[in-house]
Coordinates of C-alpha atoms in Angstrom, one line a residue:
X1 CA 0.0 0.0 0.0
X2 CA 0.7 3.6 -0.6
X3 CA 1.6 6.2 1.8
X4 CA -0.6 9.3 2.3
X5 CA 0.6 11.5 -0.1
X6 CA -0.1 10.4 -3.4
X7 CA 1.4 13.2 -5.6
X8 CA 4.7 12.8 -3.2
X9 CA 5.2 8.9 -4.1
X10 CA 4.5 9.2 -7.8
X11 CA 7.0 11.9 -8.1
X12 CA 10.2 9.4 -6.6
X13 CA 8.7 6.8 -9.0
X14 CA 8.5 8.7 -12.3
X15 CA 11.4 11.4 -11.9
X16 CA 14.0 9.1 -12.9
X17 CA 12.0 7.7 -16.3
X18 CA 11.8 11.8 -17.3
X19 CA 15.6 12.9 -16.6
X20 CA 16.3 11.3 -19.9
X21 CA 13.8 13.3 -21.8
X22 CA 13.2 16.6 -20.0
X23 CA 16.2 18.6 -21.1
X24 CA 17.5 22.0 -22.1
X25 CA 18.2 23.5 -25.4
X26 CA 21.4 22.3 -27.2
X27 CA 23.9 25.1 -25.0
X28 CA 24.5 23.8 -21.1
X29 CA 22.9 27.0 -20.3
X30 CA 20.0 26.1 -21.3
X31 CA 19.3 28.7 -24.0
X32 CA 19.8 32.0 -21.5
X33 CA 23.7 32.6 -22.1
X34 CA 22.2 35.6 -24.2
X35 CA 22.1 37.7 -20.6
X36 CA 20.7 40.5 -22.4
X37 CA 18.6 43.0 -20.8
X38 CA 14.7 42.0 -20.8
X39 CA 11.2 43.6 -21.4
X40 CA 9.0 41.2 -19.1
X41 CA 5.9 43.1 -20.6
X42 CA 6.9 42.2 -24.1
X43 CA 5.4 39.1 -25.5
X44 CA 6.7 36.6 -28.5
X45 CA 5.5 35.3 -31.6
X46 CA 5.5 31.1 -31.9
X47 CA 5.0 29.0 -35.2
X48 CA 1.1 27.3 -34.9
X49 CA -1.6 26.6 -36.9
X50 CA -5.7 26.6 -36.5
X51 CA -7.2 24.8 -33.6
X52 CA -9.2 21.9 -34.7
X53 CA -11.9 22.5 -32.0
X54 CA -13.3 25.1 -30.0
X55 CA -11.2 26.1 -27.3
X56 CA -12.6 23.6 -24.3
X57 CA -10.3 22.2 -22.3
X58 CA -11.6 18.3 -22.5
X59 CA -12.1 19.4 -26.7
X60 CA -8.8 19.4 -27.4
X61 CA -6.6 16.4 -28.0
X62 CA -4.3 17.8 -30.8
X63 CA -1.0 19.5 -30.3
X64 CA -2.1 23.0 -32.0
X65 CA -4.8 23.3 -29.7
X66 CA -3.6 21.5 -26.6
X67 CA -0.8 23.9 -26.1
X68 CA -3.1 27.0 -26.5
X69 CA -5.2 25.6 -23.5
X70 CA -2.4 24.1 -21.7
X71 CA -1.2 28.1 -21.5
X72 CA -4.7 29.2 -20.3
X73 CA -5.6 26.6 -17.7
X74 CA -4.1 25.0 -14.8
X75 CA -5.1 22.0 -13.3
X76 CA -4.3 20.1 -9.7
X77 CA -1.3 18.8 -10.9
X78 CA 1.3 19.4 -13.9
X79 CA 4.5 18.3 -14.2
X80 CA 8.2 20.6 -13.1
X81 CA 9.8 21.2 -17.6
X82 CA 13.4 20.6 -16.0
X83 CA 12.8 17.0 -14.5
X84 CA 9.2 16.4 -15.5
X85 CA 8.5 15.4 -11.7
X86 CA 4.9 16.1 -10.6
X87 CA 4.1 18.8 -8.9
X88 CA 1.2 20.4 -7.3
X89 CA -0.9 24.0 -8.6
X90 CA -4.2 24.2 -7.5
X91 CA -3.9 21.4 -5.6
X92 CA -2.5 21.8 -1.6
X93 CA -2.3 18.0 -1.8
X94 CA -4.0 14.7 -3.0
X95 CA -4.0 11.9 -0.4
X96 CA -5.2 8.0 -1.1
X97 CA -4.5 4.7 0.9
X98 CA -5.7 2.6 -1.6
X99 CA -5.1 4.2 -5.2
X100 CA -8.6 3.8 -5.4
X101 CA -10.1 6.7 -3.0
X102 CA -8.7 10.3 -3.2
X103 CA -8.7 13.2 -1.2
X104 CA -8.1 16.9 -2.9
X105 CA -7.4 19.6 -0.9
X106 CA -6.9 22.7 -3.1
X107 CA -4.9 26.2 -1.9
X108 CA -6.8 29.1 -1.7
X109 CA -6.4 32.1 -3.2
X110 CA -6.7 30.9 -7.4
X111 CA -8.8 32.8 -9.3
X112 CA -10.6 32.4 -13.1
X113 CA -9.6 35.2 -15.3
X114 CA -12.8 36.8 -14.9
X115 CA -11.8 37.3 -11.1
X116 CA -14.5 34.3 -9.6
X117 CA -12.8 32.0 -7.5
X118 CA -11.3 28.2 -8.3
X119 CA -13.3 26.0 -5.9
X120 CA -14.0 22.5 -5.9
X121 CA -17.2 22.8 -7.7
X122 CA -14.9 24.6 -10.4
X123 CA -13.6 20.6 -10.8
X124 CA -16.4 18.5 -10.6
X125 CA -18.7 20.8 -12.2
X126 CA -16.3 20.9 -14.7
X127 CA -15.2 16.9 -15.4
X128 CA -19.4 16.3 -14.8
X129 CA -20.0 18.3 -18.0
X130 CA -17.0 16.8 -20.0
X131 CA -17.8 13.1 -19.2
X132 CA -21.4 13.6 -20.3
X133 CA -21.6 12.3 -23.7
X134 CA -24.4 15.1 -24.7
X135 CA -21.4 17.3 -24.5
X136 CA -19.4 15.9 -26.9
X137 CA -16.4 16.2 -25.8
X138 CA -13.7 14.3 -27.2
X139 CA -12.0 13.5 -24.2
X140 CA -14.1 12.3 -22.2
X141 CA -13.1 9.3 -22.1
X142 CA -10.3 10.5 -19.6
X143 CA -13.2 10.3 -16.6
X144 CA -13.6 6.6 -17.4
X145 CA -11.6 5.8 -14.2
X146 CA -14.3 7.5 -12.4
X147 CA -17.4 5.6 -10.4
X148 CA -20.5 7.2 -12.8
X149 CA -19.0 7.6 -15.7
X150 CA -21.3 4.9 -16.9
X151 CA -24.4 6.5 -16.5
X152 CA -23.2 10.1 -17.6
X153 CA -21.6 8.7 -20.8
X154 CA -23.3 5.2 -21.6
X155 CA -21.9 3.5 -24.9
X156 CA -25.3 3.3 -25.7
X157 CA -28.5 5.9 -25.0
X158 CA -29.0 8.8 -23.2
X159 CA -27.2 9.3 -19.9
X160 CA -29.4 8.5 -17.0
X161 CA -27.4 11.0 -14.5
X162 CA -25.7 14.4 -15.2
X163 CA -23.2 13.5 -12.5
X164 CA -20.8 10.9 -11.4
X165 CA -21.5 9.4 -8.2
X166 CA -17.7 9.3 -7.6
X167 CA -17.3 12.7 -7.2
X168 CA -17.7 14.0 -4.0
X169 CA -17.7 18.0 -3.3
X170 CA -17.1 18.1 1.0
X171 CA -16.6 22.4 0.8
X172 CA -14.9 24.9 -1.2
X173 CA -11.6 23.7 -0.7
X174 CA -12.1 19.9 -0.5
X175 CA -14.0 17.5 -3.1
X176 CA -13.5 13.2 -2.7
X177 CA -12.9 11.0 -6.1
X178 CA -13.9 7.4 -5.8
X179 CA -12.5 5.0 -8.8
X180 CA -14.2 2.0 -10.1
X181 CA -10.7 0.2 -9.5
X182 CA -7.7 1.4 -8.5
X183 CA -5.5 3.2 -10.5
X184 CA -1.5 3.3 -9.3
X185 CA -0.6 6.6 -11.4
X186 CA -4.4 8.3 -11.5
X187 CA -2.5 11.6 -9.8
X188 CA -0.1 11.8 -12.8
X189 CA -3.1 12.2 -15.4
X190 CA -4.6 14.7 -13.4
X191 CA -2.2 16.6 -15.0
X192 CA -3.6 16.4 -18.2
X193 CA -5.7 19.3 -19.5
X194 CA -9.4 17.7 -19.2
X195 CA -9.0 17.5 -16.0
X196 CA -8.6 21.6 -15.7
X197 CA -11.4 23.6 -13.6
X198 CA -13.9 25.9 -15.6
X199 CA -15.3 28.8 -14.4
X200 CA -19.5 29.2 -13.4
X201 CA -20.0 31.8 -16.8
X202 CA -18.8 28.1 -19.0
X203 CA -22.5 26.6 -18.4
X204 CA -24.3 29.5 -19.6
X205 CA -22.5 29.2 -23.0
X206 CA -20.2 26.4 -23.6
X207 CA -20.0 26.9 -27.0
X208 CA -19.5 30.9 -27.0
X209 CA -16.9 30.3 -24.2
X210 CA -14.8 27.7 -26.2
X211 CA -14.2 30.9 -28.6
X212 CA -13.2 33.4 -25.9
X213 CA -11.9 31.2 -22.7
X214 CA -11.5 32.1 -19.5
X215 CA -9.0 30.3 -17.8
X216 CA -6.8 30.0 -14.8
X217 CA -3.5 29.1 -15.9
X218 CA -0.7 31.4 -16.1
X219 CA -1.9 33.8 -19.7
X220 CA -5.6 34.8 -20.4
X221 CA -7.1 34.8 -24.0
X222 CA -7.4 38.0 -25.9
X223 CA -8.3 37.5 -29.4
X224 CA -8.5 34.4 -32.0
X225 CA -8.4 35.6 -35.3
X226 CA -9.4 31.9 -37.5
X227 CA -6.4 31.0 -39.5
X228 CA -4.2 33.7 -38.4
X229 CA -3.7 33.4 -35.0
X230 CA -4.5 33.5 -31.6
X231 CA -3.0 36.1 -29.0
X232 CA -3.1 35.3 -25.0
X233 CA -1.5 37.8 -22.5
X234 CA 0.2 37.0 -19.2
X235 CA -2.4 37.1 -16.0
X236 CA -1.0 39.3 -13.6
X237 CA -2.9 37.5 -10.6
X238 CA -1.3 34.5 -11.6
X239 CA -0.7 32.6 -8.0
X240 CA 1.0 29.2 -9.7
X241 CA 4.6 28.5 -9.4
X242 CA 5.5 29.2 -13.1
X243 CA 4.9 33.2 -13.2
X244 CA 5.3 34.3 -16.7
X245 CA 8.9 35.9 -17.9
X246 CA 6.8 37.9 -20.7
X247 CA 4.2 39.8 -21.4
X248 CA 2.3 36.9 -23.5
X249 CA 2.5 35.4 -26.9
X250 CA 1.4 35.0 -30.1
X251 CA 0.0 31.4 -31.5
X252 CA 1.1 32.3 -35.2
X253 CA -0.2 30.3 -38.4
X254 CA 1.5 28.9 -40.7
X255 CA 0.8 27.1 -43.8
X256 CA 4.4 25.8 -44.3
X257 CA 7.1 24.9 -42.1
X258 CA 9.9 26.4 -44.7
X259 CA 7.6 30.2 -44.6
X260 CA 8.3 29.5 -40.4
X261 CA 12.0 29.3 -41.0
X262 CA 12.4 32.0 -42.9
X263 CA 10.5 34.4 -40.7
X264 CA 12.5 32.6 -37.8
X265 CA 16.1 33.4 -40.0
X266 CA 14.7 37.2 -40.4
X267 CA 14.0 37.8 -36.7
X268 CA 10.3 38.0 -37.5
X269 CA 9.1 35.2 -35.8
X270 CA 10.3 34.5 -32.4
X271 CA 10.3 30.8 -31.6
X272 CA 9.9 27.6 -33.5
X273 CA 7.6 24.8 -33.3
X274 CA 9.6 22.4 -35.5
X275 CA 12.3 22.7 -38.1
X276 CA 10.8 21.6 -41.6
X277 CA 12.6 18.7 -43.0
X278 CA 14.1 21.0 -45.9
X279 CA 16.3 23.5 -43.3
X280 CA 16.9 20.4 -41.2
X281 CA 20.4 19.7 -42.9
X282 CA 21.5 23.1 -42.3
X283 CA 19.5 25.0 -39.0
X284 CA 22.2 24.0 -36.6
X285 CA 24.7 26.2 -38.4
X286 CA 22.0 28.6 -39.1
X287 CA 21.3 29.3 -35.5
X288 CA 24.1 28.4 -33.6
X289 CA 23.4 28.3 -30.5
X290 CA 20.2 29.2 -31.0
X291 CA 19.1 25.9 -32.3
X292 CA 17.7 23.3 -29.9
X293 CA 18.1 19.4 -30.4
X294 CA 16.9 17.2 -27.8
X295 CA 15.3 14.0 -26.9
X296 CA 11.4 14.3 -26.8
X297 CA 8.7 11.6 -25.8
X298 CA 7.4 11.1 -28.8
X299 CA 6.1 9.2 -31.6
X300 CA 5.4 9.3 -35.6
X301 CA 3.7 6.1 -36.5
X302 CA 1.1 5.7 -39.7
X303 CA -2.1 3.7 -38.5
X304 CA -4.3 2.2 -40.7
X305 CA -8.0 2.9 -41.1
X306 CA -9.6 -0.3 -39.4
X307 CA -12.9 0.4 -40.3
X308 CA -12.4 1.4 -43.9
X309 CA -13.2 -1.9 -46.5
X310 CA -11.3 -5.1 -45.3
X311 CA -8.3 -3.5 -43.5
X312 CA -9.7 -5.4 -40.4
X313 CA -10.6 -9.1 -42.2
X314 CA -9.1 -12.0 -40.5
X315 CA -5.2 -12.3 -41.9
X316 CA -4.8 -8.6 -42.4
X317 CA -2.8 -7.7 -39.4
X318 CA 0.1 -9.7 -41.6
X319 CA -0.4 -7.3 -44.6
X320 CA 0.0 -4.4 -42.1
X321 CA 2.9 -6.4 -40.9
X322 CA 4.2 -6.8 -43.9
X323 CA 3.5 -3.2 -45.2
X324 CA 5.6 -2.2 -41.8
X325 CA 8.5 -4.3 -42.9
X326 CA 8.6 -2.8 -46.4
X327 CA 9.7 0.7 -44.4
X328 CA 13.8 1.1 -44.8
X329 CA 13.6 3.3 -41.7
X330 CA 17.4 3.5 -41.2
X331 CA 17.4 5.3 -44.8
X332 CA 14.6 7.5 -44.3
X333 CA 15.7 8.5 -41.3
X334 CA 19.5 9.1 -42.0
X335 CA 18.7 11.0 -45.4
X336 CA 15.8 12.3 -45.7
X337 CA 15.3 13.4 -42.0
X338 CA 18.7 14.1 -41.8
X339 CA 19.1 12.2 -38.6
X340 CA 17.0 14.1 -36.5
X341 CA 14.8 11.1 -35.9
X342 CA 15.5 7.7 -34.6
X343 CA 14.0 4.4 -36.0
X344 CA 11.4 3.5 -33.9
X345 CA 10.8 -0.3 -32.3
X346 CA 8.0 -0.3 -30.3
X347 CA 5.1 1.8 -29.9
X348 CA 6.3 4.0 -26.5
X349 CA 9.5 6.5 -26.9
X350 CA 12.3 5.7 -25.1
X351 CA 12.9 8.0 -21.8
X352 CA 9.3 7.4 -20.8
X353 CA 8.8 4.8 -18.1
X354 CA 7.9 1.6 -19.5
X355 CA 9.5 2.0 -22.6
X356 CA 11.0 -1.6 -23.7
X357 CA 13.1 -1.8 -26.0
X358 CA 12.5 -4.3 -29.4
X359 CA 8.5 -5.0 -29.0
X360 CA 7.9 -4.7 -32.8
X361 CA 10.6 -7.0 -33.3
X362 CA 10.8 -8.2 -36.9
X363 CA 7.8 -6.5 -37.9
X364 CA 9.6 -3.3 -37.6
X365 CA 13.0 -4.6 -39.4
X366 CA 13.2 -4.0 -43.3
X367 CA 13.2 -7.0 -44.5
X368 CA 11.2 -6.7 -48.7
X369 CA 10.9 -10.6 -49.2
X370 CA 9.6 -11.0 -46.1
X371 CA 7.0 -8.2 -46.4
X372 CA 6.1 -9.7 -49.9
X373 CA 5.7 -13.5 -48.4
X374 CA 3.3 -11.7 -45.4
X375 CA 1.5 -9.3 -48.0
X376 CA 0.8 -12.5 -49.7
X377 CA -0.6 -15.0 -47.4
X378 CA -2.7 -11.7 -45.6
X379 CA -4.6 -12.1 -49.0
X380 CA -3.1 -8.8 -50.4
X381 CA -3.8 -5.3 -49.7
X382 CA -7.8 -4.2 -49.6
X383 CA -8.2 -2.7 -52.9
X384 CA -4.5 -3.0 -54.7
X385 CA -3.5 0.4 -53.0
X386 CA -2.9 2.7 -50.0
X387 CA -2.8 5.9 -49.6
X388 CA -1.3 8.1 -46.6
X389 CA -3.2 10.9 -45.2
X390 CA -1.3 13.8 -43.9
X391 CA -1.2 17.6 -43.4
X392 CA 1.0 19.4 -45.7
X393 CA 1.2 22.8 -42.9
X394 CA 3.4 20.8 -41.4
X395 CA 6.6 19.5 -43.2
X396 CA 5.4 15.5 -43.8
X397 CA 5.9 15.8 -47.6
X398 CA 9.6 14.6 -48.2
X399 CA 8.9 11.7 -45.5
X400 CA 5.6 10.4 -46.6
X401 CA 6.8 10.3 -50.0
X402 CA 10.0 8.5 -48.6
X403 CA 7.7 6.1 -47.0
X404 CA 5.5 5.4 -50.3
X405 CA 8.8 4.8 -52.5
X406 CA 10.0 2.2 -49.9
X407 CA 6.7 0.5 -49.9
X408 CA 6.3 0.5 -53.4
X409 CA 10.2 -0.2 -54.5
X410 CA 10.1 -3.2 -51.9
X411 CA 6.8 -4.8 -52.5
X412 CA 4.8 -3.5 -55.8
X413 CA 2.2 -2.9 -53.5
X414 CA 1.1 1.6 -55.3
X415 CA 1.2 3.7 -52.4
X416 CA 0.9 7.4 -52.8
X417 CA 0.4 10.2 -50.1
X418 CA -2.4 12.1 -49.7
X419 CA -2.2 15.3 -48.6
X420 CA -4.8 18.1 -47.0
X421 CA -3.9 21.8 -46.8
X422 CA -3.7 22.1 -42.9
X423 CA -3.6 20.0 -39.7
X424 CA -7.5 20.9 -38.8
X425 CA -8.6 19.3 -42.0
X426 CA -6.5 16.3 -41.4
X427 CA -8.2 15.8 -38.0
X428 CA -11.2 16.6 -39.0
X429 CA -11.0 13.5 -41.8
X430 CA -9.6 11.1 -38.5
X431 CA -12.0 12.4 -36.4
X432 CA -15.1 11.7 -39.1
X433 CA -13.8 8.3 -40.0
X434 CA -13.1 9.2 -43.5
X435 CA -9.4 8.2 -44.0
X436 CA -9.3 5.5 -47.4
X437 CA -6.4 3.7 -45.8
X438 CA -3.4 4.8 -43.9
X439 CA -2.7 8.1 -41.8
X440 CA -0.5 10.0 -40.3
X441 CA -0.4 9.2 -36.1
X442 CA 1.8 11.2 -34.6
X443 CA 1.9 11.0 -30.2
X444 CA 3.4 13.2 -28.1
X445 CA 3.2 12.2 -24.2
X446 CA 0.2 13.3 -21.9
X447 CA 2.4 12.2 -19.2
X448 CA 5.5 10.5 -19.2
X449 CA 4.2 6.4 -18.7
X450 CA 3.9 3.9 -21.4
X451 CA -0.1 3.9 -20.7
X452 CA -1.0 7.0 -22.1
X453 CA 1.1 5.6 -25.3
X454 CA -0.7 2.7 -25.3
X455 CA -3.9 2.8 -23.2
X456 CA -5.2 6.5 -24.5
X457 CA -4.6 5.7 -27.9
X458 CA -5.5 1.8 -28.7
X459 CA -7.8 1.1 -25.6
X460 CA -11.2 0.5 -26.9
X461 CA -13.2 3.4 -27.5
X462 CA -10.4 5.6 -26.2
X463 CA -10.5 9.4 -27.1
X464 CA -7.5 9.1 -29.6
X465 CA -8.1 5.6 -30.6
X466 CA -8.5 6.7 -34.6
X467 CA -7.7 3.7 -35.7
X468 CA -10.9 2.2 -34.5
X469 CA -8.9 -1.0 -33.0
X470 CA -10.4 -2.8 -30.7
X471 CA -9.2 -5.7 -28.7
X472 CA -10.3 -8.0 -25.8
X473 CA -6.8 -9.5 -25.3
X474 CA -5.3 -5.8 -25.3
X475 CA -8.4 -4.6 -23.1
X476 CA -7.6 -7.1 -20.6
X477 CA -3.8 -6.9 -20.5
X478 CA -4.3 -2.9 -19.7
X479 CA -7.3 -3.0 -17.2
X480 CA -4.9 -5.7 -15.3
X481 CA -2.0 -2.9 -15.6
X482 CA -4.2 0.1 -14.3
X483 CA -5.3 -2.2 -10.9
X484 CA -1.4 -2.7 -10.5
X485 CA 0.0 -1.7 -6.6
X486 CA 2.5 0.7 -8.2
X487 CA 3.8 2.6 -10.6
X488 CA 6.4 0.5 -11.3
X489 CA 4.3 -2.8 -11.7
X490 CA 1.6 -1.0 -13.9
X491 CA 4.2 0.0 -16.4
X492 CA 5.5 -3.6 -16.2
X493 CA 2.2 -4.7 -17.3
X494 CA 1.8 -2.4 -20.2
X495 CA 4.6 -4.2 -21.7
X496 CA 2.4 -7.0 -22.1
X497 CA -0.3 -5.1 -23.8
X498 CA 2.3 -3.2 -26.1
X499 CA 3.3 -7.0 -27.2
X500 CA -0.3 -7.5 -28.4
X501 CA -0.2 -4.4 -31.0
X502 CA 3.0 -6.2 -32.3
X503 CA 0.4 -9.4 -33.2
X504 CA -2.3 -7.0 -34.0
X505 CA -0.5 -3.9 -35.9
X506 CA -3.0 -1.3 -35.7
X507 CA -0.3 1.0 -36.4
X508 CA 3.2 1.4 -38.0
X509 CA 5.7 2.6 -35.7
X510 CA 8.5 4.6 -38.1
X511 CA 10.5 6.7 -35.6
X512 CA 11.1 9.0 -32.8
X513 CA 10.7 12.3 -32.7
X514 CA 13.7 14.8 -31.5
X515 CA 12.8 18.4 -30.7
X516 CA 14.7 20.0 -33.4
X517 CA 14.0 23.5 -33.4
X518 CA 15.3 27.4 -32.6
X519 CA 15.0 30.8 -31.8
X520 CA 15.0 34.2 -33.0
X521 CA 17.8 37.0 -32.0
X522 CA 14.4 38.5 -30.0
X523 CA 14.4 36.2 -27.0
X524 CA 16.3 34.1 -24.7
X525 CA 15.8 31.7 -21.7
X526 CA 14.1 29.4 -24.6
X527 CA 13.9 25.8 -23.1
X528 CA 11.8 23.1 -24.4
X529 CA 10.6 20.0 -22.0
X530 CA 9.8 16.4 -22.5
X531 CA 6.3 17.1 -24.3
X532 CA 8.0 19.3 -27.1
X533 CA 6.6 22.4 -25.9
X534 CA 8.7 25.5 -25.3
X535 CA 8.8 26.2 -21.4
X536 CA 6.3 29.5 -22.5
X537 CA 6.0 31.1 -18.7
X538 CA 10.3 31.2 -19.2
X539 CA 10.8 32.7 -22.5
X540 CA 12.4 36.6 -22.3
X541 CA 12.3 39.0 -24.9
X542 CA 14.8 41.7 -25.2
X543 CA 14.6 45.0 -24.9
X544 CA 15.1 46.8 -27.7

């Protein structure tokens, strides 16, 4: 058993699995050996693109729009950017015996930016709403954990109950969360932003408010242009540890990551999301050091449509095998992508607890006659073709292409890619079940444990489960890994379910991501953590 302190225990147990992966930028200093003189009112500009959905915090499971909220809302928990331990915000301190029954008591003093208090209600209110299925919001599966989620968010039919009989609210400060079972690292997805507070003007107008937010994290919204950008600006009642530096920022879009790096090399854009694969070859002598290379938990795979024709027919996990082992990652990887990625072989990046090395195995090896031979006795691909759905806003070109000459050079099997102007189209296709084949299915962590790499996205009927894969044996394996004593033994267990997608092959794991990226001659103190994300609250602009 557990001692009191929950959020305590989790940190000793994961801080070691993130020290590989929550670094600085590429100079020991961690991008502040600038030194220059700062304007802490002044805010930046940083490469984005068009939220997919409005801006709710349980509506937004996508990179472009997760960071956005991630800036506006604070939760219980998060976790520290230089070691990626937990630690607590809102939360004084969460206490279970069991892993199954938790205490919250929150500190006083948080505020919305409308000036209304964070109370407990702010929470349950909040995660009530976001389970319900009427509400349709795309991660709600993240309550699931919760006693009552079944009746606010039934797989079938109306709810019969608004709110989950698990949640418990004792006073303002104090609210009780019973689980169905226990769940050894539920603190560490409290970090997660469905889990964030909302304030009492959200219910009058969900809809209105997911277009002009009011948060309580550490910047407040002040405009959304659509396909421009979207401008926040720092809270200057902010009462969480991570005070901002500036005076806000700038969500810019872009279209293309090459138009990014040249408005990054001209001083006219401030910070960097990713380098485009075309300036990867040469950005570290651009910059200097201002460039930033460092290990990231993260993922590209390509997953295939399993709901689309006969992707899912009995034998057709060895096509999908056999279109894995077609890939010549080590090429693709070394050339194209310059070696800023890594050949991946499993489906969890390495750093993140859990991580085991080798669970593709061979089905993640280039190996042509063998992907023939397996293409073969799957009964051949459905419909003599695939296709690869991807965004083209966001550098995947040169790759995919890469991928589809590999496929088709190493098996005759005609793959082409298909691309859509920007990243909210893409996910709009996923997200309607409309993808002819194969996509693009990139994951960066929620928090840094195998399960949310595994569980979150190929659980069935789990939020980001766009494949549509759904099985018993992988169910099983990860309910028996959630009721684990510890940390430790639950991501033991995931291994076992990670095996199964190796039988299965839901997706195609291709390689890890690095965070390659940089900064303008406008800022300093630019530091990106394990998620990918620029430490935003840190970045300083110079005076001028």
């Amino acid at each position: 058993m557990r001692g009191a302190s929950q959020a305590k225990w989790v940190v000793a147990a994961v801080a070691v699995a993130l020290a590989a992966t929550a670094c600085s930028s590429s100079d020991s200093s961690g991008g502040s050996s600038e030194g220059g003189a700062v304007n802490a009112a002044a805010s930046f500009s940083y490469q984005s693109g068009e939220p997919q959905r409005p801006l709710q915090p349980a509506n937004a499971n996508e990179n472009i729009g997760g960071r956005i909220v991630k800036v506006l809302f604070k939760g219980l928990v998060d976790y520290d950017p230089a070691t990626g331990a937990l630690r607590n915000q809102v939360a004084d301190k969460i206490e279970t015996t069991d892993a199954k029954n938790y205490t919250v008591t929150l500190k006083s003093g948080w505020t919305f930016h409308d000036g209304t208090p964070v109370t407990a209600a702010s929470f349950v209110k909040a995660w009530n709403w976001s389970a319900n299925t009427k509400n349709n919001q795309i991660n709600s599966s993240w309550f699931s954990d919760i006693v009552g989620y079944d009746a606010v968010h039934p797989e079938k039919g109306d709810p019969t109950a608004t709110e989950m009989s698990g949640l418990k609210i004792v006073d303002d400060t104090h609210f009780t969360i019973e689980l169905t079972s226990p769940v050894s690292y539920f603190t560490y997805k409290l970090g997660y932003t469905a889990f964030s507070p909302l304030p009492e003007g959200f219910f009058a107008d969900p809809a209105g408010f997911g277009q002009k937010p009011v948060g309580n994290g550490p910047y407040k919204f002040v405009s959304w242009e659509h396909n421009k950008a979207v401008t926040v600006q720092a809270y200057d009642k902010y009462t969480g540890s991570d005070k901002p530096k500036n005076g806000g920022i700038v969500f810019r879009n872009y279209s293309a990551g090459e138009a990014a790096y040249k408005d990054l090399m001209s001083d006219t854009l401030d910070v960097l999301d990713q380098v485009d694969s075309t300036d990867l070859p040469k950005y570290k002598d651009d910059l200097g050091k201002r460039a930033v290379d460092q290990a990231q938990g993260a993922i590209q795979n390509v997953g295939f449509a399993l709901y689309q024709g006969d992707w899912n027919a009995p034998g057709k996990e060895k096509v999908r095998q056999g279109i894995s082992m077609a890939i010549d990652r080590d090429t693709i990887t070394k050339t194209v992508l310059n070696g800023n990625r890594i050949p991946a072989d499993s489906w969890v990046a390495p750093g993140v607890m859990g991580y085991k090395a080798d669970t593709c195995g061979e089905f993640c090896k280039f190996n042509p006659e063998k992907a023939k031979q397996l293409i073969a006795e799957g009964g051949g691909v459905p419909g003599g073709k695939v296709t690869i759905l991807y965004n083209a806003d966001g550098s995947h070109k040169e790759w995919v292409d890469a991928v589809c000459n590999s496929i088709r050079q190493s098996t005759g099997v005609d793959c082409t890619g298909d691309p859509k102007p920007d990243f909210k189209t893409v996910r709009d296709v996923v997200t309607n079940k409309q993808v002819q084949s194969m996509m693009r299915t990139g994951w960066v962590q929620d928090y840094p444990l195998n399960a949310n790499f595994l569980r979150d996205v190929y659980g069935t009927g789990a939020s980001s489960n766009d494949n549509q894969y759904s099985s018993p044996e992988f169910d099983r394996l990860a309910k028996e890994a959630d009721a684990a004593t510890s940390v430790e033994k639950t991501a033991e267990l995931y291994q076992q379910a990670e095996a199964q997608l190796a039988k299965d092959m839901p997706s195609i794991p291709l390689w890890y991501y690095k965070t390659s990226s940089g900064y303008s001659k406008n800022v300093q103190n630019v530091k990106f953590d394990s998620f990918g994300d620029p430490v935003f609250t840190d970045v300083e602009v110079k005076k001028k």
